[in-house]
Structure formats: C-alpha cells, structure tokens
Amino acid sequence: SQQGEEDPQALSIQEGENATMNCSYKTSINNLQWYRQNSGRGLVHLILIRSNEREKHSGRLRVTLDTSKKSSSLLITASRAADTASYFCATDRGAQKLVFGQGTRLTINP
Amino acid sequence: DTGVSQDPRHKITKRGQNVTFRCDPISEHNRLYWYRQTLGQGPEFLTYFQNEAQLEKSRLLSDRFSAERPKGSFSTLEIQRTEQGDSAMYLCASSSRADTQYFGPGTRLTVL
C-alpha cells in the first residue's frame, strides 16, 4: 500500500507561473524525498529533506516539511515547459525502502 | 555515464513465459532496490539487497518472482509463468547510504 498522497492529482499552469504540490503521509519518517518522472522514463531525484529540517532549497525548487501535520510541499518557481512531468513524494521510515504516493501530473503550457 | 542501467528497456512476452531483467547499479553503491510501477501509480517496493544479501521482500513478490545479486554488483529479477497482471514498469535503484536512491530508466514489461 502507498503511504503518501499527493495533491492535486493533476495541475496545469502557464509557463512562468509557480507550481505547488502537496504530499501527506501517515507514519513517522526519517526523511522525505521528491522525484520527477517524465512520461515512460525512470525517476530523477530532486531533493531530500530530513525529519529534523523544515525547509530546503535547490535552484528553483523549495521543499517544506511539517512533521506535526505529516505533510510536505514542493514549490517550483518560474516554471518552464521542461518541468512538465509527474512528481512523486516518497517517504523513508528507515526500513530501507521508499513508499511513494500516486504523484501529481504537472503540465506547463507555453 | 555511470548511472543505474537496466536491460532490456522493453520486453514483450506471452503469458506463461519466463522473463529476466538485469540491473547494473552505480559502481560504488552497496544497496540495490527493485520497484514495480503500474500505469498512473507511484512505484511500489519489491525487494532490497545490501551487497549480495537480500534483506527484505515485499508480499507483492510472489513465489513466481525471484531476485538475485550474486556478487554484490549487478542484480537480476526473474518472473516465472508470467501473467497479464505482471505488465508494469520494473524499476531498479541503488544507493550508498540509507537515503538518496538513484533510479534506472526501467524495464517496461508487456504480457500478452
């Protein structure tokens, strides 16, 4: 079974706008990771945030983690057409396996 | 490129046939994972190796599935007597520590 749930399931925005995706999970975690997947391809690691961190930045990406609410958000600023992909959050409970949500399908319109 | 590689990228087989997939992890990574992803879903964990030892298996891994990592380097995933429900993308990942996992491009299996 999958622990994480992403919201929204699909998001369509104009190029240049910001995109925000949310992830909720059910149990305590060691860390939470965000991945991107282009259609029919493998997953690309974007960012990892540990349970004792609240916010992390990487380029145009900003991730927040609220362990009290068991939720995380991924913000992509100044979106580009190349950002069109599915985005997944994955939680690591220290059990050596990642538990993924169902993903958010992001479409950037030119 | 020294990323995770998987072979083949695509496999079409008839129901009842056996198939084998190979994964070559990043060379210095001692941890290797297999996941399965069906259309519209996130990946689901199948099994995990640390070096050559298989340390965890999901209940998704029925007795028709077997995975090996004989020398602690590459790994194979075999599915015997394939069923249509086995059609999915099979993803391999590797890591050097218990955090960031790096994924390969996947093997897409279609069972007719």
Tab-separated table of C-alpha atoms in Angstrom:
chain	number	residue	atom	x	y	z
A	1	SER	CA	0.000	0.000	0.000
A	2	GLN	CA	1.143	3.541	-0.605
A	3	GLN	CA	1.633	5.871	2.300
A	4	GLY	CA	1.843	9.222	0.592
A	5	GLU	CA	-0.896	11.089	-1.133
A	6	GLU	CA	-0.152	13.948	-3.476
A	7	ASP	CA	-2.483	16.805	-4.044
A	8	PRO	CA	-3.550	17.821	-6.600
A	9	GLN	CA	-3.510	14.741	-8.810
A	10	ALA	CA	-3.119	16.968	-11.853
A	11	LEU	CA	-2.038	20.587	-12.246
A	12	SER	CA	-1.915	22.711	-15.389
A	13	ILE	CA	-0.335	26.180	-15.339
A	14	GLN	CA	1.161	28.723	-17.698
A	15	GLU	CA	4.884	28.926	-18.272
A	16	GLY	CA	6.472	31.328	-15.826
A	17	GLU	CA	3.946	30.703	-13.063
A	18	ASN	CA	4.778	28.907	-9.835
A	19	ALA	CA	3.601	25.348	-9.208
A	20	THR	CA	2.860	23.976	-5.750
A	21	MET	CA	2.305	20.308	-4.992
A	22	ASN	CA	1.461	18.828	-1.631
A	23	CYS	CA	2.140	15.457	-0.079
A	24	SER	CA	0.632	13.916	3.031
A	25	TYR	CA	1.792	10.763	4.758
A	26	LYS	CA	0.638	8.596	7.620
A	27	THR	CA	3.519	7.461	9.827
A	28	SER	CA	6.707	8.934	11.252
A	29	ILE	CA	9.597	9.217	8.809
A	30	ASN	CA	13.378	9.593	8.663
A	31	ASN	CA	13.254	11.687	5.529
A	32	LEU	CA	11.037	12.627	2.607
A	33	GLN	CA	12.200	12.786	-0.983
A	34	TRP	CA	10.744	14.282	-4.131
A	35	TYR	CA	11.244	12.699	-7.537
A	36	ARG	CA	10.337	13.718	-11.077
A	37	GLN	CA	9.330	11.283	-13.796
A	38	ASN	CA	8.970	12.157	-17.430
A	39	SER	CA	6.480	10.042	-19.345
A	40	GLY	CA	7.640	6.443	-19.619
A	41	ARG	CA	11.015	7.151	-18.059
A	42	GLY	CA	12.791	6.438	-14.778
A	43	LEU	CA	12.669	8.673	-11.736
A	44	VAL	CA	15.016	11.590	-11.224
A	45	HIS	CA	15.850	12.550	-7.649
A	46	LEU	CA	15.108	16.203	-6.926
A	47	ILE	CA	15.569	16.842	-3.243
A	48	LEU	CA	15.705	15.103	0.138
A	49	ILE	CA	14.537	16.720	3.364
A	50	ARG	CA	15.238	15.100	6.713
A	51	SER	CA	12.721	14.865	9.514
A	52	ASN	CA	14.577	17.493	11.567
A	53	GLU	CA	14.548	20.005	8.696
A	54	ARG	CA	11.692	22.362	7.920
A	55	GLU	CA	12.678	23.862	4.580
A	56	LYS	CA	15.162	23.185	1.838
A	57	HIS	CA	16.026	24.892	-1.439
A	58	SER	CA	17.628	23.654	-4.632
A	59	GLY	CA	17.671	26.037	-7.577
A	60	ARG	CA	14.037	26.785	-8.471
A	61	LEU	CA	12.772	24.167	-6.027
A	62	ARG	CA	11.632	24.799	-2.482
A	63	VAL	CA	10.504	21.983	-0.228
A	64	THR	CA	8.886	22.318	3.172
A	65	LEU	CA	8.208	19.633	5.735
A	66	ASP	CA	5.745	19.805	8.622
A	67	THR	CA	6.127	16.651	10.680
A	68	SER	CA	3.345	17.671	13.072
A	69	LYS	CA	0.899	17.685	10.164
A	70	LYS	CA	2.677	14.864	8.347
A	71	SER	CA	2.819	16.898	5.179
A	72	SER	CA	5.284	18.334	2.689
A	73	SER	CA	5.067	20.736	-0.198
A	74	LEU	CA	7.139	21.196	-3.340
A	75	LEU	CA	7.233	24.619	-4.949
A	76	ILE	CA	8.644	25.080	-8.432
A	77	THR	CA	9.172	28.739	-9.233
A	78	ALA	CA	9.214	30.336	-12.688
A	79	SER	CA	8.024	27.134	-14.352
A	80	ARG	CA	9.315	26.058	-17.754
A	81	ALA	CA	7.913	23.730	-20.402
A	82	ALA	CA	10.632	21.228	-19.468
A	83	ASP	CA	9.123	20.946	-15.968
A	84	THR	CA	6.173	19.058	-17.460
A	85	ALA	CA	6.311	15.671	-15.715
A	86	SER	CA	4.866	13.635	-12.866
A	87	TYR	CA	6.151	14.480	-9.412
A	88	PHE	CA	6.226	11.951	-6.587
A	89	CYS	CA	6.924	12.248	-2.911
A	90	ALA	CA	8.494	9.252	-1.220
A	91	THR	CA	8.908	8.641	2.476
A	92	ASP	CA	11.720	6.737	4.124
A	93	ARG	CA	10.865	5.285	7.511
A	94	GLY	CA	14.327	3.860	7.946
A	95	ALA	CA	13.199	0.492	6.639
A	96	GLN	CA	15.444	0.704	3.575
A	97	LYS	CA	12.527	1.115	1.213
A	98	LEU	CA	10.774	4.180	-0.151
A	99	VAL	CA	6.999	4.447	-0.014
A	100	PHE	CA	5.650	6.554	-2.868
A	101	GLY	CA	2.457	8.478	-3.352
A	102	GLN	CA	0.423	8.372	-6.546
A	103	GLY	CA	2.015	11.517	-7.921
A	104	THR	CA	0.983	14.879	-9.317
A	105	ARG	CA	0.897	15.270	-13.107
A	106	LEU	CA	2.179	18.753	-13.869
A	107	THR	CA	1.616	20.339	-17.281
A	108	ILE	CA	3.278	23.629	-18.184
A	109	ASN	CA	1.520	25.395	-21.042
A	110	PRO	CA	3.621	27.663	-23.288
B	1	ASP	CA	27.524	7.687	-17.949
B	2	THR	CA	27.874	5.955	-14.568
B	3	GLY	CA	24.203	5.945	-13.596
B	4	VAL	CA	21.994	2.943	-12.957
B	5	SER	CA	21.379	0.923	-16.108
B	6	GLN	CA	18.679	-1.634	-16.838
B	7	ASP	CA	18.326	-4.172	-19.610
B	8	PRO	CA	16.204	-4.668	-21.584
B	9	ARG	CA	14.297	-1.393	-21.734
B	10	HIS	CA	11.242	-3.091	-23.181
B	11	LYS	CA	10.077	-6.691	-23.083
B	12	ILE	CA	7.003	-8.177	-24.705
B	13	THR	CA	6.193	-11.758	-23.801
B	14	LYS	CA	3.352	-14.201	-23.952
B	15	ARG	CA	1.509	-15.306	-20.846
B	16	GLY	CA	3.191	-18.270	-19.223
B	17	GLN	CA	6.701	-17.442	-20.407
B	18	ASN	CA	9.601	-16.636	-18.081
B	19	VAL	CA	11.408	-13.309	-18.269
B	20	THR	CA	14.593	-11.998	-16.673
B	21	PHE	CA	15.650	-8.399	-16.191
B	22	ARG	CA	19.074	-7.094	-15.309
B	23	CYS	CA	20.106	-4.062	-13.279
B	24	ASP	CA	23.612	-2.605	-13.025
B	25	PRO	CA	23.830	-0.166	-10.095
B	26	ILE	CA	26.182	2.763	-9.676
B	27	SER	CA	29.523	1.075	-9.093
B	28	GLU	CA	30.242	2.177	-5.520
B	29	HIS	CA	26.685	1.593	-4.277
B	30	ASN	CA	26.212	-1.405	-1.998
B	31	ARG	CA	22.412	-1.134	-1.748
B	32	LEU	CA	20.109	-2.159	-4.583
B	33	TYR	CA	16.319	-1.986	-4.766
B	34	TRP	CA	13.619	-3.233	-7.132
B	35	TYR	CA	10.271	-1.469	-7.521
B	36	ARG	CA	7.260	-2.054	-9.735
B	37	GLN	CA	5.146	0.729	-11.199
B	38	THR	CA	1.794	0.325	-12.925
B	39	LEU	CA	0.194	2.987	-15.084
B	40	GLY	CA	-0.891	6.052	-13.166
B	41	GLN	CA	0.554	4.849	-9.863
B	42	GLY	CA	3.690	5.503	-7.908
B	43	PRO	CA	6.395	2.831	-7.658
B	44	GLU	CA	5.880	0.024	-5.153
B	45	PHE	CA	8.751	-1.647	-3.334
B	46	LEU	CA	9.555	-5.242	-4.258
B	47	THR	CA	12.886	-6.151	-2.688
B	48	TYR	CA	16.170	-4.816	-1.319
B	49	PHE	CA	19.778	-6.046	-1.297
B	50	GLN	CA	22.707	-4.910	0.753
B	51	ASN	CA	25.730	-6.272	-1.037
B	52	GLU	CA	24.716	-9.824	-2.019
B	53	ALA	CA	22.249	-10.331	0.838
B	54	GLN	CA	18.538	-9.972	0.120
B	55	LEU	CA	17.338	-8.281	3.293
B	56	GLU	CA	13.703	-7.523	2.608
B	57	LYS	CA	10.975	-8.761	0.288
B	58	SER	CA	7.525	-7.307	-0.216
B	59	ARG	CA	4.474	-9.514	-0.103
B	60	LEU	CA	4.000	-8.313	-3.694
B	61	LEU	CA	6.897	-10.595	-4.574
B	62	SER	CA	5.004	-13.836	-5.088
B	63	ASP	CA	6.752	-17.175	-5.425
B	64	ARG	CA	6.863	-16.611	-9.192
B	65	PHE	CA	9.303	-13.763	-8.622
B	66	SER	CA	12.937	-14.225	-7.674
B	67	ALA	CA	15.758	-11.736	-7.414
B	68	GLU	CA	19.469	-12.295	-7.048
B	69	ARG	CA	22.586	-10.253	-6.631
B	70	PRO	CA	25.243	-12.949	-6.753
B	71	LYS	CA	28.441	-10.937	-6.365
B	72	GLY	CA	27.023	-7.824	-4.794
B	73	SER	CA	27.201	-5.949	-8.073
B	74	PHE	CA	24.517	-6.410	-10.750
B	75	SER	CA	21.126	-7.904	-9.953
B	76	THR	CA	18.572	-9.953	-11.860
B	77	LEU	CA	14.824	-10.137	-11.399
B	78	GLU	CA	13.118	-13.184	-12.838
B	79	ILE	CA	9.394	-13.678	-13.281
B	80	GLN	CA	8.261	-17.222	-13.978
B	81	ARG	CA	4.972	-18.139	-15.676
B	82	THR	CA	4.141	-14.524	-16.432
B	83	GLU	CA	0.563	-13.319	-16.086
B	84	GLN	CA	-1.111	-10.293	-17.671
B	85	GLY	CA	-1.184	-8.655	-14.265
B	86	ASP	CA	2.621	-8.627	-14.284
B	87	SER	CA	2.583	-5.979	-17.029
B	88	ALA	CA	4.278	-2.953	-15.485
B	89	MET	CA	7.450	-0.894	-15.395
B	90	TYR	CA	10.145	-2.564	-13.285
B	91	LEU	CA	12.496	-0.029	-11.762
B	92	CYS	CA	15.858	-0.601	-10.160
B	93	ALA	CA	17.552	1.849	-7.808
B	94	SER	CA	20.809	1.945	-5.910
B	95	SER	CA	22.253	3.905	-3.020
B	96	SER	CA	25.419	4.095	-0.976
B	97	ARG	CA	23.677	5.004	2.252
B	98	ALA	CA	20.213	4.722	3.621
B	99	ASP	CA	18.942	7.865	1.962
B	100	THR	CA	19.026	9.023	-1.639
B	101	GLN	CA	18.154	6.292	-4.103
B	102	TYR	CA	19.112	6.735	-7.743
B	103	PHE	CA	16.832	5.095	-10.261
B	104	GLY	CA	17.500	3.470	-13.607
B	105	PRO	CA	15.373	4.022	-16.724
B	106	GLY	CA	13.236	0.959	-16.019
B	107	THR	CA	12.184	-2.119	-17.965
B	108	ARG	CA	8.670	-1.975	-19.378
B	109	LEU	CA	7.100	-5.443	-19.426
B	110	THR	CA	4.058	-6.233	-21.531
B	111	VAL	CA	2.460	-9.656	-21.097
B	112	LEU	CA	0.120	-10.612	-23.931
